[in-house]
PDB file of C-alpha atoms and ligand atoms in Angstrom:
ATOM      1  CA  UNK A1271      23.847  66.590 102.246  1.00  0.00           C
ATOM      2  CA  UNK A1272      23.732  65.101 105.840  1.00  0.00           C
ATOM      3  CA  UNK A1273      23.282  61.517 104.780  1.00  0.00           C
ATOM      4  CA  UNK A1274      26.039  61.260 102.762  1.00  0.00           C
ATOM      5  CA  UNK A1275      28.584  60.794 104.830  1.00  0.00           C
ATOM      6  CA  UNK A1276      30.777  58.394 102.758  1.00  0.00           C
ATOM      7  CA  UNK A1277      30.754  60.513 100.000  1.00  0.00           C
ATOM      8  CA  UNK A1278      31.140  64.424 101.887  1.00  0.00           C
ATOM      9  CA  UNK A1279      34.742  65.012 102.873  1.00  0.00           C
ATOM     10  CA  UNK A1280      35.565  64.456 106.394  1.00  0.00           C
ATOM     11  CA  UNK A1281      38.603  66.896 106.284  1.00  0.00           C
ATOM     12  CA  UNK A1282      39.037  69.854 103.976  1.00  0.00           C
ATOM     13  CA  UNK A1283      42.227  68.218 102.529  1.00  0.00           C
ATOM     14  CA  UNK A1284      40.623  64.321 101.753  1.00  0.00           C
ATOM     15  CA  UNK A1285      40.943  63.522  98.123  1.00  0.00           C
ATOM     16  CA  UNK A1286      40.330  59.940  96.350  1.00  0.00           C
ATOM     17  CA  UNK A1287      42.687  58.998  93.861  1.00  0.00           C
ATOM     18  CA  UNK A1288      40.477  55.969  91.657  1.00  0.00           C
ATOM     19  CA  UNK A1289      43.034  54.226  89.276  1.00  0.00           C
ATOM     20  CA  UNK A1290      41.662  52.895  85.855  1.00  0.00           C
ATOM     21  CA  UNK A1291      44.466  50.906  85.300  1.00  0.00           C
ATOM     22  CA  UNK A1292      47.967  50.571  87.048  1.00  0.00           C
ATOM     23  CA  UNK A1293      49.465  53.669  85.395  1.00  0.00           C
ATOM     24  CA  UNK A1294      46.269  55.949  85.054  1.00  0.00           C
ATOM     25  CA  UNK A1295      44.408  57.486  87.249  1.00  0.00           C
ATOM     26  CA  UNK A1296      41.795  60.312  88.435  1.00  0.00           C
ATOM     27  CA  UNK A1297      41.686  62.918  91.283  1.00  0.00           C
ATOM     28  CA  UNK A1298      45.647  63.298  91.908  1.00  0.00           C
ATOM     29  CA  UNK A1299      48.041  66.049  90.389  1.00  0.00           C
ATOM     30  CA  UNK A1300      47.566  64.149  86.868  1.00  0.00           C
ATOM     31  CA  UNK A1301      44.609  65.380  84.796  1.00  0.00           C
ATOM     32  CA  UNK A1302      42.411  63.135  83.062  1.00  0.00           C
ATOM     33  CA  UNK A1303      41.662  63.705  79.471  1.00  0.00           C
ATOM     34  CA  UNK A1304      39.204  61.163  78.040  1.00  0.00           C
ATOM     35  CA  UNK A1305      38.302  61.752  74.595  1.00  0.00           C
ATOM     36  CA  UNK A1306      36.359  59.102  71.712  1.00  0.00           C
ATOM     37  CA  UNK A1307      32.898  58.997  69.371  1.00  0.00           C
ATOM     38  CA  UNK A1308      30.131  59.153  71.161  1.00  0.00           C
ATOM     39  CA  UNK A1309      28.885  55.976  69.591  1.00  0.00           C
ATOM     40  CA  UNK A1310      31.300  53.225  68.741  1.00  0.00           C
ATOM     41  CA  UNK A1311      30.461  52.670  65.032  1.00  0.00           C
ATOM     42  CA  UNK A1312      33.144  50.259  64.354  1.00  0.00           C
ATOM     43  CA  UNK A1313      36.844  48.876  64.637  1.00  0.00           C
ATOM     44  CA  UNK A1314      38.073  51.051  62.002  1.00  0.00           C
ATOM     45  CA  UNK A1315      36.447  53.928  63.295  1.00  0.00           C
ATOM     46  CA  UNK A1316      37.810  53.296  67.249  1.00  0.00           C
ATOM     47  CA  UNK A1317      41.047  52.342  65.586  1.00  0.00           C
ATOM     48  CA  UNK A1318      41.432  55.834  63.954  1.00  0.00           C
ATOM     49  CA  UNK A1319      40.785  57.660  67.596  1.00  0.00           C
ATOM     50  CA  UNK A1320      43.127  55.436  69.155  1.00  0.00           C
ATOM     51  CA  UNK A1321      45.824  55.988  67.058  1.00  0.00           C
ATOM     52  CA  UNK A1322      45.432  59.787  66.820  1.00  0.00           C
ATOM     53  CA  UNK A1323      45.377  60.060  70.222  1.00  0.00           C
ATOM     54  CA  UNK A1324      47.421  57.898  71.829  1.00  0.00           C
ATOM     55  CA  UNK A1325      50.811  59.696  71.540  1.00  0.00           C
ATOM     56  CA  UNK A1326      48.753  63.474  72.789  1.00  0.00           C
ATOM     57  CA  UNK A1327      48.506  63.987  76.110  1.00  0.00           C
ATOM     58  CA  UNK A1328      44.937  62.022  76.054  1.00  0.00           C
ATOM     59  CA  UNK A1329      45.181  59.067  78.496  1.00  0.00           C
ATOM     60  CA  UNK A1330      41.415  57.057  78.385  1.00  0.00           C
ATOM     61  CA  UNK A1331      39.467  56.199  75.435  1.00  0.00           C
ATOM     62  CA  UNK A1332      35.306  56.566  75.718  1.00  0.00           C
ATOM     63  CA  UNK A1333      32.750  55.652  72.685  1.00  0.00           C
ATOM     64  CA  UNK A1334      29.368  54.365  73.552  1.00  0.00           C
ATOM     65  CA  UNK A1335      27.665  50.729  73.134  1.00  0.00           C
ATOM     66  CA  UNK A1336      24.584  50.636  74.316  1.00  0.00           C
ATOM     67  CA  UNK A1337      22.958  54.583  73.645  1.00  0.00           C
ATOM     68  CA  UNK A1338      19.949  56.268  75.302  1.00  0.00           C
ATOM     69  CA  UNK A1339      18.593  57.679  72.292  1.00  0.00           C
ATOM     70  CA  UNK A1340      15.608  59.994  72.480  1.00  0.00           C
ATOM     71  CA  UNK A1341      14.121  58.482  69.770  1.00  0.00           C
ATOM     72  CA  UNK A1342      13.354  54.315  69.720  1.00  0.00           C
ATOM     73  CA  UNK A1343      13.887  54.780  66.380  1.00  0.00           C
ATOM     74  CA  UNK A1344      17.614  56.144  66.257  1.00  0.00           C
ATOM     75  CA  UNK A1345      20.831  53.644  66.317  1.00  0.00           C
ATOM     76  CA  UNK A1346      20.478  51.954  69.817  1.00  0.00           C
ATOM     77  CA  UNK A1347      24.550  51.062  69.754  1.00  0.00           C
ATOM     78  CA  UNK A1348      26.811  48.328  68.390  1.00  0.00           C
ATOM     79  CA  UNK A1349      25.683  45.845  71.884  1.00  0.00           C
ATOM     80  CA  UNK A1350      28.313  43.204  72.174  1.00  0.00           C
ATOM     81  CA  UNK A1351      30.162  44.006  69.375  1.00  0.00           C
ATOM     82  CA  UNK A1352      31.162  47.045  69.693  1.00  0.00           C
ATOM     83  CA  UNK A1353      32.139  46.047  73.380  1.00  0.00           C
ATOM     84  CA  UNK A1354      34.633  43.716  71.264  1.00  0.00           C
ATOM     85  CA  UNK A1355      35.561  46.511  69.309  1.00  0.00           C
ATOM     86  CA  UNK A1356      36.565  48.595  72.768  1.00  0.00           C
ATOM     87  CA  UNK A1357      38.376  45.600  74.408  1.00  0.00           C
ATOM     88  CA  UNK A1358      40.988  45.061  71.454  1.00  0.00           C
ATOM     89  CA  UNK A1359      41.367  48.592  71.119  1.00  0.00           C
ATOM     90  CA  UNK A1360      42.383  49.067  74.921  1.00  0.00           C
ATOM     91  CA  UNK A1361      44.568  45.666  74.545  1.00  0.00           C
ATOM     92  CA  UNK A1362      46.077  47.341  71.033  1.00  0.00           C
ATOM     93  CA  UNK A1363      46.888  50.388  72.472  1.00  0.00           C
ATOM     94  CA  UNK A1364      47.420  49.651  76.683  1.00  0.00           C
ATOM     95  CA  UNK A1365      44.604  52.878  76.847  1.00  0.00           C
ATOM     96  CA  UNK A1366      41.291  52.314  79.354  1.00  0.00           C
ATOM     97  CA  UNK A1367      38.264  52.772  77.731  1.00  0.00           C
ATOM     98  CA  UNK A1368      35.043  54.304  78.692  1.00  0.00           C
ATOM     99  CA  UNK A1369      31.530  53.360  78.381  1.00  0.00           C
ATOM    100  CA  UNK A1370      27.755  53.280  79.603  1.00  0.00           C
ATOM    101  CA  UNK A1371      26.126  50.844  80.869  1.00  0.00           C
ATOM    102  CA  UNK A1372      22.355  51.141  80.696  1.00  0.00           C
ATOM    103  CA  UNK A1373      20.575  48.443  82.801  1.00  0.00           C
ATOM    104  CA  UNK A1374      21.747  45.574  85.691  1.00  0.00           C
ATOM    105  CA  UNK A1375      21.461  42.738  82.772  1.00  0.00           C
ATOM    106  CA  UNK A1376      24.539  45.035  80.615  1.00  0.00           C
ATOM    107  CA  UNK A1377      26.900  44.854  84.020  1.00  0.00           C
ATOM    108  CA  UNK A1378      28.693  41.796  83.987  1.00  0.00           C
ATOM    109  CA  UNK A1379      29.728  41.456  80.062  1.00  0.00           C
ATOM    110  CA  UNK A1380      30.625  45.216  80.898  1.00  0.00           C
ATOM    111  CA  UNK A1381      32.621  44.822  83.287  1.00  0.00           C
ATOM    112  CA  UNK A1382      34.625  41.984  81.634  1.00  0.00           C
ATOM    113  CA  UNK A1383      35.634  44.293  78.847  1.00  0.00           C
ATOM    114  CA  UNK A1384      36.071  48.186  79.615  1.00  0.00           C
ATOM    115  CA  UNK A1385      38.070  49.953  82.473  1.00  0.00           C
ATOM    116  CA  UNK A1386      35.037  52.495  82.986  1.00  0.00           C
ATOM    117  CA  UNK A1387      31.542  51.892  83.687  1.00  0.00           C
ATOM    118  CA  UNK A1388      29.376  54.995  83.034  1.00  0.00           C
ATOM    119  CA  UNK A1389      26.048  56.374  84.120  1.00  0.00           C
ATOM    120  CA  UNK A1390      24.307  58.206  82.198  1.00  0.00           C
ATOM    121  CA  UNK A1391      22.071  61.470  82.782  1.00  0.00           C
ATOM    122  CA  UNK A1392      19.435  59.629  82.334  1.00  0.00           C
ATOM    123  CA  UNK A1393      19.903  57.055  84.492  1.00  0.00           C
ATOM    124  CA  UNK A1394      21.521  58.665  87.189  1.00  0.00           C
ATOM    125  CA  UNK A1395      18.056  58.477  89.660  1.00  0.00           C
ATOM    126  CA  UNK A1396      17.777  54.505  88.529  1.00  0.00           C
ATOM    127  CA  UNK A1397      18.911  53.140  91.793  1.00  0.00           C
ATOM    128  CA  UNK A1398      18.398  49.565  91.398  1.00  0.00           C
ATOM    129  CA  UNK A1399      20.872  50.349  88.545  1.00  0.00           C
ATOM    130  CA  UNK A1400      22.805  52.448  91.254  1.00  0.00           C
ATOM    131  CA  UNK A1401      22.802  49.563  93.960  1.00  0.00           C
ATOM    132  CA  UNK A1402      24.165  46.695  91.454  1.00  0.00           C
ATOM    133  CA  UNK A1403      27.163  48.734  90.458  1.00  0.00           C
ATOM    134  CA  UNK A1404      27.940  48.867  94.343  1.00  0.00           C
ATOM    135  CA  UNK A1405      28.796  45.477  94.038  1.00  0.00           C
ATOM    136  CA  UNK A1406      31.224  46.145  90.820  1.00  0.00           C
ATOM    137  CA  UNK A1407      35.181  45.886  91.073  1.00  0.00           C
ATOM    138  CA  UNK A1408      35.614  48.735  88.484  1.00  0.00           C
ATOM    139  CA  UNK A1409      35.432  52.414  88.630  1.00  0.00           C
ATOM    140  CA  UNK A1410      31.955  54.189  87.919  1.00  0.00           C
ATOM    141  CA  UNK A1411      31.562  57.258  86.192  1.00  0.00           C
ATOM    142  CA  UNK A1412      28.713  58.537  87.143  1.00  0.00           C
ATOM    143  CA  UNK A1413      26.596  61.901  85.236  1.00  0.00           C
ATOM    144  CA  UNK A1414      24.905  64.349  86.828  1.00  0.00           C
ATOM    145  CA  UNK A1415      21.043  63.909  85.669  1.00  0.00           C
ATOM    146  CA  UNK A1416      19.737  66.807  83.317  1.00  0.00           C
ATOM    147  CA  UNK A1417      18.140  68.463  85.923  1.00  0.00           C
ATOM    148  CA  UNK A1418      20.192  67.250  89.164  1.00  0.00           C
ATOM    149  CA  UNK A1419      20.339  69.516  92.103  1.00  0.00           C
ATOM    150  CA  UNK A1420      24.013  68.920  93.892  1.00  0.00           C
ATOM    151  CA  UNK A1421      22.234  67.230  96.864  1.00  0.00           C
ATOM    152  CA  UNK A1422      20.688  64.740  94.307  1.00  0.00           C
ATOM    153  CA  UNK A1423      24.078  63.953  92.521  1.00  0.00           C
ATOM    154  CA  UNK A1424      25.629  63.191  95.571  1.00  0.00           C
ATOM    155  CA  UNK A1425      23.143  61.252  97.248  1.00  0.00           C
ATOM    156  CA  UNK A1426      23.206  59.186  93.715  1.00  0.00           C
ATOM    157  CA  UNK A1427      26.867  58.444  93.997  1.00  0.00           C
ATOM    158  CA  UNK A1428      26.351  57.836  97.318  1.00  0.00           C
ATOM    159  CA  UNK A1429      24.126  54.863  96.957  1.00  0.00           C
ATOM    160  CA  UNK A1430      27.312  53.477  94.651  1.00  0.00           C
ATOM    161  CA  UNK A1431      29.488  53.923  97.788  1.00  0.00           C
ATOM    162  CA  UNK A1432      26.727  52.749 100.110  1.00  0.00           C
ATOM    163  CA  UNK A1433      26.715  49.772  98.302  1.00  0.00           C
ATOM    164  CA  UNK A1434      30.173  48.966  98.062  1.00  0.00           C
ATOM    165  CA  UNK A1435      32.270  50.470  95.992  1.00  0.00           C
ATOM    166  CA  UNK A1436      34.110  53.199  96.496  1.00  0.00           C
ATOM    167  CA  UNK A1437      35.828  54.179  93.307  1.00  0.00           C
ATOM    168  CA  UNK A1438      32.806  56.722  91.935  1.00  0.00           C
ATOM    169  CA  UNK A1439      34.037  59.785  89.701  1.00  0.00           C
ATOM    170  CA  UNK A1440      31.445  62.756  89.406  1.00  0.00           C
ATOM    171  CA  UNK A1441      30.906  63.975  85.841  1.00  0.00           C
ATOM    172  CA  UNK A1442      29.258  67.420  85.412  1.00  0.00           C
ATOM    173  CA  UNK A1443      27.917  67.406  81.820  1.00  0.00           C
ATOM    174  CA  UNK A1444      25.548  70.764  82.164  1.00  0.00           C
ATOM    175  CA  UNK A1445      21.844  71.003  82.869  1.00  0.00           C
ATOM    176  CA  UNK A1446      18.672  72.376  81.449  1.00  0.00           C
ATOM    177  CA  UNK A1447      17.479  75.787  81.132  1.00  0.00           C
ATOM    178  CA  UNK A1448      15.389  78.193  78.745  1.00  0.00           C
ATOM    179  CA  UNK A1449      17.978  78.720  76.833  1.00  0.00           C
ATOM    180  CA  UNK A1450      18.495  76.715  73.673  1.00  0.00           C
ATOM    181  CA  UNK A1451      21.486  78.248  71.992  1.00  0.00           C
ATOM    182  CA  UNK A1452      23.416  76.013  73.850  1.00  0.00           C
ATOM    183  CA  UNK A1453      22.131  72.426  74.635  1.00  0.00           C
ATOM    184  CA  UNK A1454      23.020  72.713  78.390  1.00  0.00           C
ATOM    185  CA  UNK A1455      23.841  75.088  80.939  1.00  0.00           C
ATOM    186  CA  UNK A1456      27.346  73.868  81.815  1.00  0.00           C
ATOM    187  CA  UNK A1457      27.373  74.249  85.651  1.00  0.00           C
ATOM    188  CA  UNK A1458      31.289  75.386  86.726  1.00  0.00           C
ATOM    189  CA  UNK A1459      29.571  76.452  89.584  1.00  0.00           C
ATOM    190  CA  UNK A1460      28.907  72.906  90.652  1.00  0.00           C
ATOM    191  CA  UNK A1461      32.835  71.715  89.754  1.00  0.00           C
ATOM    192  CA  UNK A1462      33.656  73.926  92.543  1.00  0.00           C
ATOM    193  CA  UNK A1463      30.795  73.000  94.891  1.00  0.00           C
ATOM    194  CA  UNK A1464      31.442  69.441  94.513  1.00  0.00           C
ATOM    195  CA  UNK A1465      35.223  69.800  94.897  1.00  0.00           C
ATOM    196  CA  UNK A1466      34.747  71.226  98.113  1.00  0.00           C
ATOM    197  CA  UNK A1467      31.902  69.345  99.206  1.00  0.00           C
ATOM    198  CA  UNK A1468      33.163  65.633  98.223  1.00  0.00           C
ATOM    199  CA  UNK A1469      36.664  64.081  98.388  1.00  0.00           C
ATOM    200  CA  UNK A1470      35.333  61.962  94.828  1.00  0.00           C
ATOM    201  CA  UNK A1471      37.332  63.143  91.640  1.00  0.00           C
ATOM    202  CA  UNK A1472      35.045  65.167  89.211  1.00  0.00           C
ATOM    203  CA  UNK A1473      35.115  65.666  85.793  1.00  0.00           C
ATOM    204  CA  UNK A1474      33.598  67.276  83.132  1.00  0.00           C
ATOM    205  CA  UNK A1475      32.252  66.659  79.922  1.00  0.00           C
ATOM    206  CA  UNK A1476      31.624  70.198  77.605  1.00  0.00           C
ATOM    207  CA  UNK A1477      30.336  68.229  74.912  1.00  0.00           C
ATOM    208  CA  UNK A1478      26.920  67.396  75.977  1.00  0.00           C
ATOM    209  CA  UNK A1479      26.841  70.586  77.579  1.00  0.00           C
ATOM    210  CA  UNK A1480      27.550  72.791  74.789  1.00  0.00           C
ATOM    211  CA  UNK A1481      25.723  70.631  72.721  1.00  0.00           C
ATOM    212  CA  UNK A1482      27.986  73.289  69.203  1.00  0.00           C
ATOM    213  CA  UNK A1483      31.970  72.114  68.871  1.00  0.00           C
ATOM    214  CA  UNK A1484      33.012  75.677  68.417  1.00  0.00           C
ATOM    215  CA  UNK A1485      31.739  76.329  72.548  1.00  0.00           C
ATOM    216  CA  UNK A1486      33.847  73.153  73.280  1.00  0.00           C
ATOM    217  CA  UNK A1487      37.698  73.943  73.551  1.00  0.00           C
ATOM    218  CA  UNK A1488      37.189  76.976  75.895  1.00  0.00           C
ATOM    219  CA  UNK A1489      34.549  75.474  77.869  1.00  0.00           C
ATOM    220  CA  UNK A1490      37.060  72.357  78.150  1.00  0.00           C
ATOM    221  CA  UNK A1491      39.992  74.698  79.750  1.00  0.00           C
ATOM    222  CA  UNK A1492      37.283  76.889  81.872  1.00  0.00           C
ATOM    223  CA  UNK A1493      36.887  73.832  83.601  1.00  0.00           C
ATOM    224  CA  UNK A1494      40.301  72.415  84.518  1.00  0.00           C
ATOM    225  CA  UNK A1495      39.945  76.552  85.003  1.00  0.00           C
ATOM    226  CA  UNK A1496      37.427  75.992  87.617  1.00  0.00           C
ATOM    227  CA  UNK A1497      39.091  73.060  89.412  1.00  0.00           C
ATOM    228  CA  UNK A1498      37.974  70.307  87.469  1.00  0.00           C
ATOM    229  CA  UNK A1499      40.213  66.938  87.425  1.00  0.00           C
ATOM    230  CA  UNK A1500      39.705  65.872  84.393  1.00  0.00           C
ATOM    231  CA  UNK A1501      38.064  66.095  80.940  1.00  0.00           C
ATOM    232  CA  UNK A1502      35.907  63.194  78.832  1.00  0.00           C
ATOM    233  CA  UNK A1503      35.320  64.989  75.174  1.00  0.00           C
ATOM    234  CA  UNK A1504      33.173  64.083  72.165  1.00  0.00           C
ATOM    235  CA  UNK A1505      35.994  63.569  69.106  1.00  0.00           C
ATOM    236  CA  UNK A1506      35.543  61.506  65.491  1.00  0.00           C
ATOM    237  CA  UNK A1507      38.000  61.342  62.725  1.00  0.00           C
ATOM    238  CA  UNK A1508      34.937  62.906  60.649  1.00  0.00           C
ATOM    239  CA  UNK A1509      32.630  64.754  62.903  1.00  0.00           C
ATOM    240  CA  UNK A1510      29.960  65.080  60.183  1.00  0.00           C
ATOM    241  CA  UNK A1511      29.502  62.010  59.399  1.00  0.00           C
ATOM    242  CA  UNK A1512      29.032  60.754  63.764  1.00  0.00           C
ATOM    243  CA  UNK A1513      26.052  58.665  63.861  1.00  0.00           C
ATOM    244  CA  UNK A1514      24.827  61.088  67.350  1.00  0.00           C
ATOM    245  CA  UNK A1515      26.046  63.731  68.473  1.00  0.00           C
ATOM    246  CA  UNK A1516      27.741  65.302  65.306  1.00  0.00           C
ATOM    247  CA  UNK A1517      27.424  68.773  65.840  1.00  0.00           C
ATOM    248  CA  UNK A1518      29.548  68.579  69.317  1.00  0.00           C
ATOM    249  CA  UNK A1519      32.094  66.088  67.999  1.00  0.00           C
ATOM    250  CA  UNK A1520      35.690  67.983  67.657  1.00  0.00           C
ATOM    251  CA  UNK A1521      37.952  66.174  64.995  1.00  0.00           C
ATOM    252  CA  UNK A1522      41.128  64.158  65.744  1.00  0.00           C
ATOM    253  CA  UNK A1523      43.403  67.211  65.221  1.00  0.00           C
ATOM    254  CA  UNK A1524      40.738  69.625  67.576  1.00  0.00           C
ATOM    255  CA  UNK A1525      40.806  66.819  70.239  1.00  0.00           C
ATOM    256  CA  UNK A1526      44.511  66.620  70.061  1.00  0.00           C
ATOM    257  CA  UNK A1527      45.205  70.106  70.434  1.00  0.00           C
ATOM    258  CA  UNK A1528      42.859  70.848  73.296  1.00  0.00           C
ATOM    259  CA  UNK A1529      44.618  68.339  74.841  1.00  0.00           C
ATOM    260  CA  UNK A1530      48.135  69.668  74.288  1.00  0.00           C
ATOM    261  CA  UNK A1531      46.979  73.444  75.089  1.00  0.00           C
ATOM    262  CA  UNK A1532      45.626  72.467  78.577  1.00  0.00           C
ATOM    263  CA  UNK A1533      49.632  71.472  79.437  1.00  0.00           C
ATOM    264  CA  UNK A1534      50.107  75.607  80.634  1.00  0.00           C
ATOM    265  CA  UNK A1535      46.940  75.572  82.657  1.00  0.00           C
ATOM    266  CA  UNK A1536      47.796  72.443  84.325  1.00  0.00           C
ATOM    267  CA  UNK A1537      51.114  73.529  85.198  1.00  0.00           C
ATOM    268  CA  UNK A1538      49.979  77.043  86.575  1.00  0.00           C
ATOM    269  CA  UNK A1539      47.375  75.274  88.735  1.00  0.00           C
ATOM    270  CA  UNK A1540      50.070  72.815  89.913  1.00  0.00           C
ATOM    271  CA  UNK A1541      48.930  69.961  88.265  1.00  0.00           C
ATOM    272  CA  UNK A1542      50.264  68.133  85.199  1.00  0.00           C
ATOM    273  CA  UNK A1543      49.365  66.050  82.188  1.00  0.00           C
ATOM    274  CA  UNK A1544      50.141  62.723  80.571  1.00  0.00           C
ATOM    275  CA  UNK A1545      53.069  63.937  78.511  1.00  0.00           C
ATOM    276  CA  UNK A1546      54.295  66.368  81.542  1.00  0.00           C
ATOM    277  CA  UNK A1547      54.954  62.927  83.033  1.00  0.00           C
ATOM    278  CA  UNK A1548      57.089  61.309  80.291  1.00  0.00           C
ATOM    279  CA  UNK A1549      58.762  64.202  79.533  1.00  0.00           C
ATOM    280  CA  UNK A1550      59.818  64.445  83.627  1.00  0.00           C
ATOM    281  CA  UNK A1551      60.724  60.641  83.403  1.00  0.00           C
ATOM    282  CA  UNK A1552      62.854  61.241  80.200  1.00  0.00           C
ATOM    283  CA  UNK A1553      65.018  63.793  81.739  1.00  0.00           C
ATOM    284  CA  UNK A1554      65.060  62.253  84.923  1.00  0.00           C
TER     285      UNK A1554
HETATM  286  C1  LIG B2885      27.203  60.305  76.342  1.00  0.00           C
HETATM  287  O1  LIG B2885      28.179  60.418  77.086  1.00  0.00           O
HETATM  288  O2  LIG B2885      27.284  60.000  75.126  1.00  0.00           O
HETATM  289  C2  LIG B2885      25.852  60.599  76.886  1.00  0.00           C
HETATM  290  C3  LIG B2885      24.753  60.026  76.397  1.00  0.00           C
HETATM  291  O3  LIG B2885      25.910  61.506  77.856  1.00  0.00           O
HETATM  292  P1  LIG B2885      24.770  62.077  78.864  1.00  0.00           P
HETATM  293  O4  LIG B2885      24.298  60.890  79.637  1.00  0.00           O
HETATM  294  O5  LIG B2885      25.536  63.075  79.671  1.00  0.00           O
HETATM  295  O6  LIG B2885      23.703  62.697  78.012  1.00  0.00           O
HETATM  296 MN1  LIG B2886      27.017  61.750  73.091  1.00  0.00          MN
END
């Protein structure tokens, strides 16, 4: 990883804090916990998360517009509208939201309407893609490609960085094998390898990786475990019915209790959630 000296640490101890908004951020004592649909479907549906969620210890909203479907032939995304959808919701409920952006042309009406714009696996390796959101005054979230090596991951956010902006947070979202019980390997090895190689927040997303929302809660707290700082997680008030990705989506009540059962964890690791915050502020 010589070339990538903007994103490798220069001292053991560097750490970037990125702020979403002026009260949340990533990559400081306060852990992340994104959760939302894979797909936003539509106002009542992102409505229903955001409401569920927003008094748990959940801080970020995600739910996807534009998709990367495998097939050309599966829903593609709301476009525009559901980016309308995600903008009132955030307004509504003063929560950032999440969500991918899949070429250059999708950047700037992205930009003007969610706190987060994400790469993709599959796009991690476009780097024209890469190179425009250098030039973007909002935080990236960038995946690790299904079958990323470290060196390539970092070299990808690195061209983000390279290009001018520095607020890039690493999402480990697990990577292919032989094995198809699960539908990814995820890679905790790499949550520790990236902590100690990069000062960039990373996150992880157990969803995609476990691919079965059964795997999902313990694979969740394995990785704030494993030094993680920060969670995004597939939920849908009815999994079943989740235009993609059904089989990994937790329901409302799942999501919220992951969330609230992470508050130990974070505390024995010295770090804190959402609610850890309010509570400190109440008694204060
Ligand atoms: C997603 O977050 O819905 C998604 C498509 O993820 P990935 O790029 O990790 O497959
Ligand atoms: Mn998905």
């Amino acid at each position: 990883m010589k070339d990538a000296s903007l994103v490798c640490k220069s001292n053991p101890d560097q750490r970037t804090v990125i702020a979403l908004t002026d009260t949340v951020t990533v990559g400081g004592d306060t852990l992340l916990i994104v959760g939302g649909p894979c797909a936003v479907e539509s106002a009542e549906q992102m409505d229903l998360v955001a409401r569920h969620l927003a008094h748990t210890p959940v801080q970020a909203l995600r739910g996807g517009v534009f998709k990367p479907r495998t097939s050309p032939y599966a829903f593609q995304g709301l476009g525009e509208v559901g980016l309308h959808i995600l903008d009132d919701i955030r307004h509504r409920f003063q929560m950032p939201v999440i969500s991918e952006v899949m070429a250059e042309s999708q950047i700037e009406i992205m930009a003007t309407h969610v706190d987060v714009l994400q790469v993709g696996s599959r796009n991690m390796q476009n780097f024209d893609l890469l190179k425009a959101l250098g030039s973007v005054n909002k935080p990236v979230l960038l995946k690790r490609g299904l079958a990323a090596t470290l060196e390539e991951f970092v070299m990808a956010a690195e061209y983000i960085l390279s290009h001018g902006n520095p607020n890039v947070i690493l999402c480990e979202r697990g990577i292919r094998s032989f094995d198809t019980y699960t539908r990814n390997v995820l890679d905790l090895g790499a949550v520790v390898a990236l902590k100690q190689i990069t000062h960039l927040p990373v996150m992880v997303d157990p969803s995609h990786a476990a691919g079965k929302r059964e795997l999902v809660p313990d694979l969740a707290r394995a990785a704030i475990a494993a030094g993680a700082d920060g969670l995004m997680v597939e939920c849908h008030p009815v999994p079943d019915q989740s235009v993609s990705d059904a089989r990994q989506a937790l329901n409302l009540e799942e999501m919220a209790a992951l969330a609230h059962s992470l508050g130990p964890m974070a505390r024995a690791l010295g770090r804190q959630l959402k609610d850890d915050l309010a509570i400190a502020l109440t008694h204060a």
